[in-house]
Amino acid sequence: MLGEVIAIGDELTSGERLDTNSQWLSQRLTEMGIEVRYHTTVGDDLDANIEVFRAAIARADVVVATGGLGPTADDLTRESIAAATGVELVRDDASLERIRQMFLSRGRTMPERNERQADFPHGSQPVANPNGTAPGVQMVVQRDQRNPCLLFALPGVPAEMHEMWSQTVAPTTAAAVPQPRVIRHRRLKCFGVGESHLEAMLPDLVRRGRDPRVGITVSGATITLRVTAAGPDEAAAFAAMEPTLATIREKLGILVFGAEDDELQDAVSRLLVERQQSVATAESWTGGLLAQWLASVEADIQAKVGGDYLTSPEAVEELAVSIRRETGCNFALTIGAPDQSDPPAVAISLVGEDVTVTKQYPLIGHPTIVRPRIAKLALNLLRLHLLNHDPT
């Protein structure tokens, strides 16, 4: 079954507010084995909303929308669903009375404009909202020569939406799934080559239509391989991934440094802890990123920031030798300042009892991207050495 999540509101399309509802709902639908293929965000415009709902009903088996169920003139979800499905709005007296009683329980009289929250597209059902005045909408929309579309509209307030999902939407959706099915993901983290190079190392694994599916994303020079599989239960889905995960590890070898939420500092910290070893760092151009990352995972570290004069590889290496001797740490990692070449380059040095490696890396790209990459290159030098892999 295919799913679509719709987020409604000018505050979302204008960028004033981050849409976290769509992420949450997509995670819940995926857990139930529904493949969420579309995320749609639409502003508070009636024609645009009608168009969005018509498209969603045509292409998705389960549609969940949030927002636009309030009492004000810009709350258009009910009208949009009615128009998209070709039915009239009908007032539900029981829902109206519940809304009125909710106001009374708070010592207030219900404003007249709140009456419209009890209007529902003909043929739909209210979804009870224990925590707010806006009931949701549940509707089965018939489609020619196809299974019907199961449509839900929920309030945009996360606390209200979450409980309505758990009490009503989730069990109703689960009952509509023809057979038990879950979708699960695993992530492997890689560093050391570019995205296209890594993809070339896995020629068959990333092709379209493969099962399990393998996707590639890049952030801050870290490549994430996301493996997705489905099965009748969680154990079966994870088991289906194992051959693919094993193949990735075999083909990429040392490029794979961790899984799930791991970062390079996590991998380095684990190796240092296993060996009961420590590292001292001194940074210029990266401004303390190494120290910050390693401190966040409680690695045994002594840090120093500064030294804009350190532009030559020789000076950066001499500093590494010096701070290792001064601190008594097993290793020293130093990062220099950009030199005068075109493009400028930064030197990185790793010094330990049985290793001295100094390399230069060109600074190509925006500093906000290149700085983390340079810091990760330094971490990776240490990681490779700790794994007895020649970092040169």
mmCIF file of C-alpha atoms in Angstrom:
data_model
loop_
_atom_site.group_PDB
_atom_site.id
_atom_site.type_symbol
_atom_site.label_atom_id
_atom_site.label_comp_id
_atom_site.label_asym_id
_atom_site.label_seq_id
_atom_site.Cartn_x
_atom_site.Cartn_y
_atom_site.Cartn_z
ATOM 1 C CA MET A 1 0.000 0.000 0.000
ATOM 2 C CA LEU A 2 1.152 3.522 -0.824
ATOM 3 C CA GLY A 3 0.809 6.448 1.532
ATOM 4 C CA GLU A 4 0.820 10.223 1.319
ATOM 5 C CA VAL A 5 1.152 12.808 4.069
ATOM 6 C CA ILE A 6 -0.277 16.308 3.595
ATOM 7 C CA ALA A 7 0.703 19.277 5.755
ATOM 8 C CA ILE A 8 -1.561 22.323 5.540
ATOM 9 C CA GLY A 9 -0.860 25.909 6.526
ATOM 10 C CA ASP A 10 0.666 29.179 5.351
ATOM 11 C CA GLU A 11 3.042 29.009 8.314
ATOM 12 C CA LEU A 12 4.581 25.907 6.722
ATOM 13 C CA THR A 13 4.815 27.046 3.112
ATOM 14 C CA SER A 14 6.273 30.404 4.225
ATOM 15 C CA GLY A 15 8.975 28.675 6.246
ATOM 16 C CA GLU A 16 7.883 30.267 9.523
ATOM 17 C CA ARG A 17 7.346 26.883 11.129
ATOM 18 C CA LEU A 18 9.071 23.543 10.639
ATOM 19 C CA ASP A 19 6.832 20.648 9.599
ATOM 20 C CA THR A 20 7.569 17.901 12.116
ATOM 21 C CA ASN A 21 4.145 16.266 11.768
ATOM 22 C CA SER A 22 4.931 14.836 8.338
ATOM 23 C CA GLN A 23 8.120 13.219 9.603
ATOM 24 C CA TRP A 24 6.327 11.667 12.572
ATOM 25 C CA LEU A 25 3.423 10.382 10.507
ATOM 26 C CA SER A 26 5.732 8.956 7.847
ATOM 27 C CA GLN A 27 7.619 7.024 10.493
ATOM 28 C CA ARG A 28 4.374 5.595 11.894
ATOM 29 C CA LEU A 29 3.014 4.638 8.469
ATOM 30 C CA THR A 30 6.308 3.022 7.482
ATOM 31 C CA GLU A 31 6.307 0.983 10.689
ATOM 32 C CA MET A 32 2.942 -0.406 9.548
ATOM 33 C CA GLY A 33 4.333 -1.454 6.183
ATOM 34 C CA ILE A 34 2.858 1.430 4.172
ATOM 35 C CA GLU A 35 5.325 2.938 1.722
ATOM 36 C CA VAL A 36 5.070 6.712 2.000
ATOM 37 C CA ARG A 37 5.793 7.933 -1.492
ATOM 38 C CA TYR A 38 4.655 11.558 -1.238
ATOM 39 C CA HIS A 39 4.917 14.493 1.155
ATOM 40 C CA THR A 40 2.797 17.486 0.142
ATOM 41 C CA THR A 41 2.782 20.868 1.842
ATOM 42 C CA VAL A 42 0.099 23.360 0.841
ATOM 43 C CA GLY A 43 -0.881 26.824 2.030
ATOM 44 C CA ASP A 44 -4.276 28.060 3.166
ATOM 45 C CA ASP A 45 -5.816 28.364 -0.296
ATOM 46 C CA LEU A 46 -9.037 26.531 -1.125
ATOM 47 C CA ASP A 47 -8.333 25.755 -4.791
ATOM 48 C CA ALA A 48 -4.812 24.576 -3.981
ATOM 49 C CA ASN A 49 -6.107 22.327 -1.191
ATOM 50 C CA ILE A 50 -8.760 20.786 -3.428
ATOM 51 C CA GLU A 51 -6.122 20.047 -6.054
ATOM 52 C CA VAL A 52 -3.805 18.481 -3.476
ATOM 53 C CA PHE A 53 -6.500 16.209 -2.037
ATOM 54 C CA ARG A 54 -7.657 15.089 -5.482
ATOM 55 C CA ALA A 55 -4.098 14.170 -6.451
ATOM 56 C CA ALA A 56 -3.457 12.353 -3.172
ATOM 57 C CA ILE A 57 -6.660 10.320 -3.398
ATOM 58 C CA ALA A 58 -5.772 9.296 -6.946
ATOM 59 C CA ARG A 59 -2.251 8.092 -6.194
ATOM 60 C CA ALA A 60 -2.172 6.899 -2.571
ATOM 61 C CA ASP A 61 -4.067 4.187 -0.705
ATOM 62 C CA VAL A 62 -3.739 5.917 2.674
ATOM 63 C CA VAL A 63 -3.731 9.710 2.986
ATOM 64 C CA VAL A 64 -3.156 11.499 6.296
ATOM 65 C CA ALA A 65 -3.452 15.297 6.441
ATOM 66 C CA THR A 66 -2.724 17.613 9.351
ATOM 67 C CA GLY A 67 -3.850 21.186 9.872
ATOM 68 C CA GLY A 68 -6.719 23.360 8.695
ATOM 69 C CA LEU A 69 -9.388 22.023 11.080
ATOM 70 C CA GLY A 70 -9.725 25.109 13.275
ATOM 71 C CA PRO A 71 -12.708 27.478 13.445
ATOM 72 C CA THR A 72 -11.289 30.419 11.485
ATOM 73 C CA ALA A 73 -11.797 31.440 7.862
ATOM 74 C CA ASP A 74 -8.398 30.102 6.772
ATOM 75 C CA ASP A 75 -9.177 26.583 8.051
ATOM 76 C CA LEU A 76 -10.223 24.942 4.799
ATOM 77 C CA THR A 77 -9.604 21.214 5.186
ATOM 78 C CA ARG A 78 -13.248 20.154 5.558
ATOM 79 C CA GLU A 79 -14.353 22.186 2.557
ATOM 80 C CA SER A 80 -11.407 20.952 0.519
ATOM 81 C CA ILE A 81 -12.107 17.277 1.165
ATOM 82 C CA ALA A 82 -15.800 17.727 0.401
ATOM 83 C CA ALA A 83 -15.040 19.463 -2.892
ATOM 84 C CA ALA A 84 -12.311 16.972 -3.833
ATOM 85 C CA THR A 85 -14.681 14.039 -3.279
ATOM 86 C CA GLY A 86 -17.776 15.715 -4.752
ATOM 87 C CA VAL A 87 -19.940 15.715 -1.633
ATOM 88 C CA GLU A 88 -21.607 18.299 0.603
ATOM 89 C CA LEU A 89 -20.677 19.248 4.151
ATOM 90 C CA VAL A 90 -23.076 17.896 6.763
ATOM 91 C CA ARG A 91 -23.267 19.036 10.381
ATOM 92 C CA ASP A 92 -22.832 16.331 12.987
ATOM 93 C CA ASP A 93 -24.916 17.215 16.040
ATOM 94 C CA ALA A 94 -23.075 14.858 18.366
ATOM 95 C CA SER A 95 -19.728 16.455 17.488
ATOM 96 C CA LEU A 96 -21.215 19.924 17.938
ATOM 97 C CA GLU A 97 -22.416 19.020 21.407
ATOM 98 C CA ARG A 98 -19.003 17.618 22.369
ATOM 99 C CA ILE A 99 -17.338 20.841 21.247
ATOM 100 C CA ARG A 100 -19.877 22.890 23.220
ATOM 101 C CA GLN A 101 -19.318 20.782 26.339
ATOM 102 C CA MET A 102 -15.558 21.154 26.033
ATOM 103 C CA PHE A 103 -15.918 24.937 26.163
ATOM 104 C CA LEU A 104 -18.282 24.688 29.116
ATOM 105 C CA SER A 105 -15.823 22.460 30.985
ATOM 106 C CA ARG A 106 -13.336 25.301 30.686
ATOM 107 C CA GLY A 107 -15.809 27.840 31.979
ATOM 108 C CA ARG A 108 -16.391 29.418 28.559
ATOM 109 C CA THR A 109 -19.217 29.767 26.081
ATOM 110 C CA MET A 110 -18.553 28.335 22.653
ATOM 111 C CA PRO A 111 -18.137 31.081 20.020
ATOM 112 C CA GLU A 112 -20.492 30.741 17.073
ATOM 113 C CA ARG A 113 -17.627 30.303 14.617
ATOM 114 C CA ASN A 114 -16.666 27.020 16.303
ATOM 115 C CA GLU A 115 -19.855 25.431 15.023
ATOM 116 C CA ARG A 116 -18.148 24.842 11.672
ATOM 117 C CA GLN A 117 -15.800 22.382 13.371
ATOM 118 C CA ALA A 118 -18.775 19.999 13.512
ATOM 119 C CA ASP A 119 -19.200 20.024 9.713
ATOM 120 C CA PHE A 120 -18.058 16.888 7.909
ATOM 121 C CA PRO A 121 -17.972 15.746 4.285
ATOM 122 C CA HIS A 122 -20.995 13.559 3.623
ATOM 123 C CA GLY A 123 -20.087 9.907 4.139
ATOM 124 C CA SER A 124 -17.174 10.627 6.482
ATOM 125 C CA GLN A 125 -16.899 9.950 10.204
ATOM 126 C CA PRO A 126 -15.584 12.135 13.045
ATOM 127 C CA VAL A 127 -12.302 11.200 14.675
ATOM 128 C CA ALA A 128 -12.576 11.951 18.384
ATOM 129 C CA ASN A 129 -10.150 14.542 19.753
ATOM 130 C CA PRO A 130 -9.865 14.141 23.547
ATOM 131 C CA ASN A 131 -7.546 17.151 23.899
ATOM 132 C CA GLY A 132 -8.972 19.831 21.624
ATOM 133 C CA THR A 133 -12.070 21.285 20.035
ATOM 134 C CA ALA A 134 -11.302 20.134 16.484
ATOM 135 C CA PRO A 135 -12.440 16.575 15.701
ATOM 136 C CA GLY A 136 -10.683 14.849 12.864
ATOM 137 C CA VAL A 137 -12.135 13.388 9.695
ATOM 138 C CA GLN A 138 -12.084 9.767 8.559
ATOM 139 C CA MET A 139 -13.366 8.911 5.090
ATOM 140 C CA VAL A 140 -13.293 5.973 2.718
ATOM 141 C CA VAL A 141 -13.135 7.343 -0.827
ATOM 142 C CA GLN A 142 -14.210 4.974 -3.583
ATOM 143 C CA ARG A 143 -12.077 4.795 -6.742
ATOM 144 C CA ASP A 144 -12.953 3.285 -10.129
ATOM 145 C CA GLN A 145 -11.659 -0.284 -10.553
ATOM 146 C CA ARG A 146 -9.296 0.118 -7.612
ATOM 147 C CA ASN A 147 -9.293 -0.362 -3.892
ATOM 148 C CA PRO A 148 -10.731 2.631 -2.026
ATOM 149 C CA CYS A 149 -8.524 5.325 -0.537
ATOM 150 C CA LEU A 150 -8.506 5.642 3.237
ATOM 151 C CA LEU A 151 -8.361 9.357 4.081
ATOM 152 C CA PHE A 152 -7.748 11.006 7.458
ATOM 153 C CA ALA A 153 -7.558 14.665 8.426
ATOM 154 C CA LEU A 154 -6.143 15.491 11.856
ATOM 155 C CA PRO A 155 -5.391 18.713 13.742
ATOM 156 C CA GLY A 156 -1.954 20.239 13.341
ATOM 157 C CA VAL A 157 -1.292 20.400 17.099
ATOM 158 C CA PRO A 158 1.164 17.505 17.653
ATOM 159 C CA ALA A 159 -0.140 16.482 21.090
ATOM 160 C CA GLU A 160 -3.691 16.214 19.748
ATOM 161 C CA MET A 161 -2.648 14.533 16.527
ATOM 162 C CA HIS A 162 -0.474 11.907 18.257
ATOM 163 C CA GLU A 163 -3.255 10.685 20.534
ATOM 164 C CA MET A 164 -5.822 10.646 17.733
ATOM 165 C CA TRP A 165 -3.396 8.589 15.676
ATOM 166 C CA SER A 166 -2.928 6.049 18.460
ATOM 167 C CA GLN A 167 -6.611 5.772 19.387
ATOM 168 C CA THR A 168 -8.252 5.789 15.976
ATOM 169 C CA VAL A 169 -6.067 6.183 12.890
ATOM 170 C CA ALA A 170 -3.501 3.477 13.602
ATOM 171 C CA PRO A 171 -5.967 0.655 14.395
ATOM 172 C CA THR A 172 -8.233 1.623 11.484
ATOM 173 C CA THR A 173 -5.297 1.704 9.074
ATOM 174 C CA ALA A 174 -3.868 -1.570 10.381
ATOM 175 C CA ALA A 175 -7.209 -3.264 9.763
ATOM 176 C CA ALA A 176 -7.134 -2.048 6.152
ATOM 177 C CA VAL A 177 -3.697 -3.525 5.425
ATOM 178 C CA PRO A 178 -4.400 -6.750 3.486
ATOM 179 C CA GLN A 179 -1.670 -8.766 5.236
ATOM 180 C CA PRO A 180 0.813 -8.067 8.044
ATOM 181 C CA ARG A 181 3.772 -6.130 6.710
ATOM 182 C CA VAL A 182 6.421 -3.874 8.176
ATOM 183 C CA ILE A 183 9.131 -1.760 6.560
ATOM 184 C CA ARG A 184 12.431 -1.326 8.364
ATOM 185 C CA HIS A 185 15.722 0.459 7.674
ATOM 186 C CA ARG A 186 19.392 0.021 8.506
ATOM 187 C CA ARG A 187 22.094 2.636 7.965
ATOM 188 C CA LEU A 188 25.803 2.142 7.367
ATOM 189 C CA LYS A 189 28.138 5.146 7.649
ATOM 190 C CA CYS A 190 31.123 5.551 5.319
ATOM 191 C CA PHE A 191 34.008 7.984 4.883
ATOM 192 C CA GLY A 192 37.025 8.244 2.633
ATOM 193 C CA VAL A 193 35.778 8.537 -0.970
ATOM 194 C CA GLY A 194 33.273 10.609 -2.898
ATOM 195 C CA GLU A 195 29.675 9.605 -3.511
ATOM 196 C CA SER A 196 30.113 8.664 -7.174
ATOM 197 C CA HIS A 197 33.242 6.633 -6.399
ATOM 198 C CA LEU A 198 31.454 4.735 -3.655
ATOM 199 C CA GLU A 199 28.432 4.081 -5.872
ATOM 200 C CA ALA A 200 30.756 2.633 -8.536
ATOM 201 C CA MET A 201 32.023 0.188 -5.914
ATOM 202 C CA LEU A 202 28.456 -1.091 -5.445
ATOM 203 C CA PRO A 203 27.192 -1.283 -9.040
ATOM 204 C CA ASP A 204 24.299 -3.671 -8.542
ATOM 205 C CA LEU A 205 23.243 -2.697 -5.047
ATOM 206 C CA VAL A 206 21.973 0.792 -5.853
ATOM 207 C CA ARG A 207 19.996 -0.001 -8.998
ATOM 208 C CA ARG A 208 16.348 0.980 -9.083
ATOM 209 C CA GLY A 209 13.848 -1.725 -8.297
ATOM 210 C CA ARG A 210 16.244 -3.775 -6.208
ATOM 211 C CA ASP A 211 14.955 -5.445 -3.050
ATOM 212 C CA PRO A 212 16.208 -4.666 -0.453
ATOM 213 C CA ARG A 213 16.531 -1.079 -1.615
ATOM 214 C CA VAL A 214 19.812 0.793 -1.042
ATOM 215 C CA GLY A 215 19.867 4.590 -1.001
ATOM 216 C CA ILE A 216 22.826 6.957 -0.738
ATOM 217 C CA THR A 217 22.908 10.333 1.021
ATOM 218 C CA VAL A 218 25.836 12.616 1.813
ATOM 219 C CA SER A 219 26.192 15.110 4.649
ATOM 220 C CA GLY A 220 29.428 16.806 5.637
ATOM 221 C CA ALA A 221 31.478 14.335 3.541
ATOM 222 C CA THR A 222 29.983 11.394 5.455
ATOM 223 C CA ILE A 223 28.132 8.976 3.181
ATOM 224 C CA THR A 224 25.128 7.102 4.549
ATOM 225 C CA LEU A 225 23.909 3.916 2.903
ATOM 226 C CA ARG A 226 20.292 3.285 3.850
ATOM 227 C CA VAL A 227 19.068 -0.268 3.354
ATOM 228 C CA THR A 228 15.294 -0.782 3.327
ATOM 229 C CA ALA A 229 13.422 -4.086 3.423
ATOM 230 C CA ALA A 230 9.900 -5.278 4.106
ATOM 231 C CA GLY A 231 8.571 -8.414 5.739
ATOM 232 C CA PRO A 232 5.633 -9.874 7.656
ATOM 233 C CA ASP A 233 7.299 -8.790 10.892
ATOM 234 C CA GLU A 234 10.319 -6.852 12.115
ATOM 235 C CA ALA A 235 12.566 -9.896 12.429
ATOM 236 C CA ALA A 236 11.859 -10.933 8.846
ATOM 237 C CA ALA A 237 12.519 -7.422 7.514
ATOM 238 C CA PHE A 238 15.858 -7.178 9.295
ATOM 239 C CA ALA A 239 16.808 -10.692 8.206
ATOM 240 C CA ALA A 240 16.114 -9.778 4.584
ATOM 241 C CA MET A 241 18.674 -6.978 4.835
ATOM 242 C CA GLU A 242 21.549 -9.056 6.173
ATOM 243 C CA PRO A 243 22.959 -10.347 2.848
ATOM 244 C CA THR A 244 22.950 -6.811 1.438
ATOM 245 C CA LEU A 245 24.602 -5.365 4.561
ATOM 246 C CA ALA A 246 27.245 -8.109 4.430
ATOM 247 C CA THR A 247 27.941 -7.387 0.761
ATOM 248 C CA ILE A 248 28.332 -3.672 1.448
ATOM 249 C CA ARG A 249 30.795 -4.314 4.257
ATOM 250 C CA GLU A 250 32.740 -6.766 2.107
ATOM 251 C CA LYS A 251 33.012 -4.455 -0.894
ATOM 252 C CA LEU A 252 33.676 -1.231 1.010
ATOM 253 C CA GLY A 253 35.844 -2.642 3.774
ATOM 254 C CA ILE A 254 37.618 0.066 5.764
ATOM 255 C CA LEU A 255 35.394 2.779 4.288
ATOM 256 C CA VAL A 256 32.565 1.653 6.593
ATOM 257 C CA PHE A 257 33.175 3.143 10.021
ATOM 258 C CA GLY A 258 29.845 2.646 11.793
ATOM 259 C CA ALA A 259 26.087 2.218 11.680
ATOM 260 C CA GLU A 260 22.882 4.076 12.460
ATOM 261 C CA ASP A 261 23.698 7.361 14.283
ATOM 262 C CA ASP A 262 27.468 6.798 14.450
ATOM 263 C CA GLU A 263 29.822 9.622 13.511
ATOM 264 C CA LEU A 264 33.563 9.344 12.967
ATOM 265 C CA GLN A 265 34.261 10.559 16.507
ATOM 266 C CA ASP A 266 32.202 7.649 17.852
ATOM 267 C CA ALA A 267 34.287 5.173 15.876
ATOM 268 C CA VAL A 268 37.569 6.771 16.981
ATOM 269 C CA SER A 269 36.461 6.996 20.603
ATOM 270 C CA ARG A 270 35.540 3.306 20.707
ATOM 271 C CA LEU A 271 38.941 2.338 19.336
ATOM 272 C CA LEU A 272 40.780 4.558 21.835
ATOM 273 C CA VAL A 273 38.769 3.181 24.743
ATOM 274 C CA GLU A 274 39.395 -0.417 23.649
ATOM 275 C CA ARG A 275 43.144 0.251 23.593
ATOM 276 C CA GLN A 276 43.130 2.502 26.667
ATOM 277 C CA GLN A 277 44.823 5.187 24.629
ATOM 278 C CA SER A 278 44.531 8.963 24.427
ATOM 279 C CA VAL A 279 44.908 11.759 21.894
ATOM 280 C CA ALA A 280 45.943 15.401 22.052
ATOM 281 C CA THR A 281 44.692 17.834 19.407
ATOM 282 C CA ALA A 282 45.768 21.250 18.224
ATOM 283 C CA GLU A 283 43.761 23.062 15.544
ATOM 284 C CA SER A 284 43.981 26.261 13.609
ATOM 285 C CA TRP A 285 41.627 26.484 10.648
ATOM 286 C CA THR A 286 39.027 24.047 12.021
ATOM 287 C CA GLY A 287 38.650 26.137 15.176
ATOM 288 C CA GLY A 288 38.239 23.329 17.698
ATOM 289 C CA LEU A 289 35.945 20.942 15.806
ATOM 290 C CA LEU A 290 38.162 17.965 16.594
ATOM 291 C CA ALA A 291 38.185 18.781 20.291
ATOM 292 C CA GLN A 292 34.451 19.431 20.364
ATOM 293 C CA TRP A 293 33.557 16.182 18.616
ATOM 294 C CA LEU A 294 35.883 14.002 20.659
ATOM 295 C CA ALA A 295 34.827 15.617 23.926
ATOM 296 C CA SER A 296 31.173 14.941 23.051
ATOM 297 C CA VAL A 297 31.859 11.189 23.065
ATOM 298 C CA GLU A 298 34.090 11.307 26.132
ATOM 299 C CA ALA A 299 37.305 10.339 24.425
ATOM 300 C CA ASP A 300 40.504 10.805 26.436
ATOM 301 C CA ILE A 301 41.600 14.070 24.851
ATOM 302 C CA GLN A 302 43.681 17.163 25.546
ATOM 303 C CA ALA A 303 42.944 20.040 23.218
ATOM 304 C CA LYS A 304 44.462 23.293 22.030
ATOM 305 C CA VAL A 305 43.035 25.787 19.550
ATOM 306 C CA GLY A 306 44.982 28.469 17.708
ATOM 307 C CA GLY A 307 48.184 28.944 15.746
ATOM 308 C CA ASP A 308 47.333 30.812 12.553
ATOM 309 C CA TYR A 309 51.058 30.815 11.730
ATOM 310 C CA LEU A 310 51.044 27.045 11.161
ATOM 311 C CA THR A 311 50.789 26.901 7.399
ATOM 312 C CA SER A 312 53.622 24.557 6.402
ATOM 313 C CA PRO A 313 53.430 20.756 6.770
ATOM 314 C CA GLU A 314 56.719 20.837 8.665
ATOM 315 C CA ALA A 315 55.376 23.272 11.275
ATOM 316 C CA VAL A 316 52.172 21.284 11.722
ATOM 317 C CA GLU A 317 54.136 18.077 12.215
ATOM 318 C CA GLU A 318 56.543 19.716 14.668
ATOM 319 C CA LEU A 319 53.561 20.923 16.697
ATOM 320 C CA ALA A 320 52.159 17.391 16.816
ATOM 321 C CA VAL A 321 55.472 16.044 18.084
ATOM 322 C CA SER A 322 55.627 18.815 20.676
ATOM 323 C CA ILE A 323 52.122 18.491 22.121
ATOM 324 C CA ARG A 324 52.354 14.708 22.266
ATOM 325 C CA ARG A 325 55.550 15.047 24.303
ATOM 326 C CA GLU A 326 54.066 17.768 26.543
ATOM 327 C CA THR A 327 50.786 15.989 27.245
ATOM 328 C CA GLY A 328 52.015 12.409 27.407
ATOM 329 C CA CYS A 329 49.153 11.285 25.143
ATOM 330 C CA ASN A 330 49.550 8.287 22.880
ATOM 331 C CA PHE A 331 48.720 10.330 19.781
ATOM 332 C CA ALA A 332 48.641 13.914 18.610
ATOM 333 C CA LEU A 333 46.487 15.274 15.810
ATOM 334 C CA THR A 334 47.188 18.755 14.480
ATOM 335 C CA ILE A 335 45.499 20.823 11.793
ATOM 336 C CA GLY A 336 47.213 23.887 10.385
ATOM 337 C CA ALA A 337 46.137 27.106 8.706
ATOM 338 C CA PRO A 338 45.653 27.623 4.943
ATOM 339 C CA ASP A 339 48.833 28.251 2.986
ATOM 340 C CA GLN A 340 49.290 30.622 0.033
ATOM 341 C CA SER A 341 48.853 28.084 -2.766
ATOM 342 C CA ASP A 342 46.004 28.228 -5.284
ATOM 343 C CA PRO A 343 43.752 26.741 -4.151
ATOM 344 C CA PRO A 344 45.004 27.042 -0.576
ATOM 345 C CA ALA A 345 45.766 23.833 1.305
ATOM 346 C CA VAL A 346 45.754 22.792 4.942
ATOM 347 C CA ALA A 347 48.172 20.333 6.512
ATOM 348 C CA ILE A 348 47.114 17.578 8.909
ATOM 349 C CA SER A 349 49.584 15.615 11.013
ATOM 350 C CA LEU A 350 49.194 12.446 13.041
ATOM 351 C CA VAL A 351 52.056 11.541 15.381
ATOM 352 C CA GLY A 352 52.287 8.525 17.671
ATOM 353 C CA GLU A 353 54.904 6.163 18.990
ATOM 354 C CA ASP A 354 54.867 4.131 15.789
ATOM 355 C CA VAL A 355 53.348 6.567 13.292
ATOM 356 C CA THR A 356 54.154 9.941 11.772
ATOM 357 C CA VAL A 357 51.932 10.977 8.898
ATOM 358 C CA THR A 358 51.522 14.479 7.511
ATOM 359 C CA LYS A 359 49.267 15.284 4.580
ATOM 360 C CA GLN A 360 48.029 18.366 2.763
ATOM 361 C CA TYR A 361 44.481 18.785 1.536
ATOM 362 C CA PRO A 362 43.192 21.480 -0.832
ATOM 363 C CA LEU A 363 40.393 23.724 0.389
ATOM 364 C CA ILE A 364 37.834 23.530 -2.399
ATOM 365 C CA GLY A 365 34.294 24.612 -1.552
ATOM 366 C CA HIS A 366 32.554 26.796 0.997
ATOM 367 C CA PRO A 367 34.241 26.944 4.442
ATOM 368 C CA THR A 368 31.083 25.699 6.198
ATOM 369 C CA ILE A 369 31.399 22.491 4.167
ATOM 370 C CA VAL A 370 35.157 22.172 3.929
ATOM 371 C CA ARG A 371 35.970 22.765 7.623
ATOM 372 C CA PRO A 372 34.049 19.692 8.843
ATOM 373 C CA ARG A 373 35.535 17.667 6.007
ATOM 374 C CA ILE A 374 39.101 18.616 7.022
ATOM 375 C CA ALA A 375 38.370 17.742 10.654
ATOM 376 C CA LYS A 376 36.937 14.385 9.557
ATOM 377 C CA LEU A 377 40.002 13.695 7.431
ATOM 378 C CA ALA A 378 42.099 14.151 10.574
ATOM 379 C CA LEU A 379 39.877 11.802 12.570
ATOM 380 C CA ASN A 380 40.016 9.277 9.778
ATOM 381 C CA LEU A 381 43.836 9.298 9.791
ATOM 382 C CA LEU A 382 43.736 8.252 13.432
ATOM 383 C CA ARG A 383 40.952 5.711 12.844
ATOM 384 C CA LEU A 384 42.861 3.996 10.044
ATOM 385 C CA HIS A 385 46.020 3.770 12.138
ATOM 386 C CA LEU A 386 44.122 2.349 15.112
ATOM 387 C CA LEU A 387 42.756 -0.341 12.758
ATOM 388 C CA ASN A 388 46.323 -1.166 11.632
ATOM 389 C CA HIS A 389 45.554 0.187 8.204
ATOM 390 C CA ASP A 390 48.310 2.261 6.609
ATOM 391 C CA PRO A 391 46.894 5.830 6.639
ATOM 392 C CA THR A 392 49.408 6.995 4.037
#
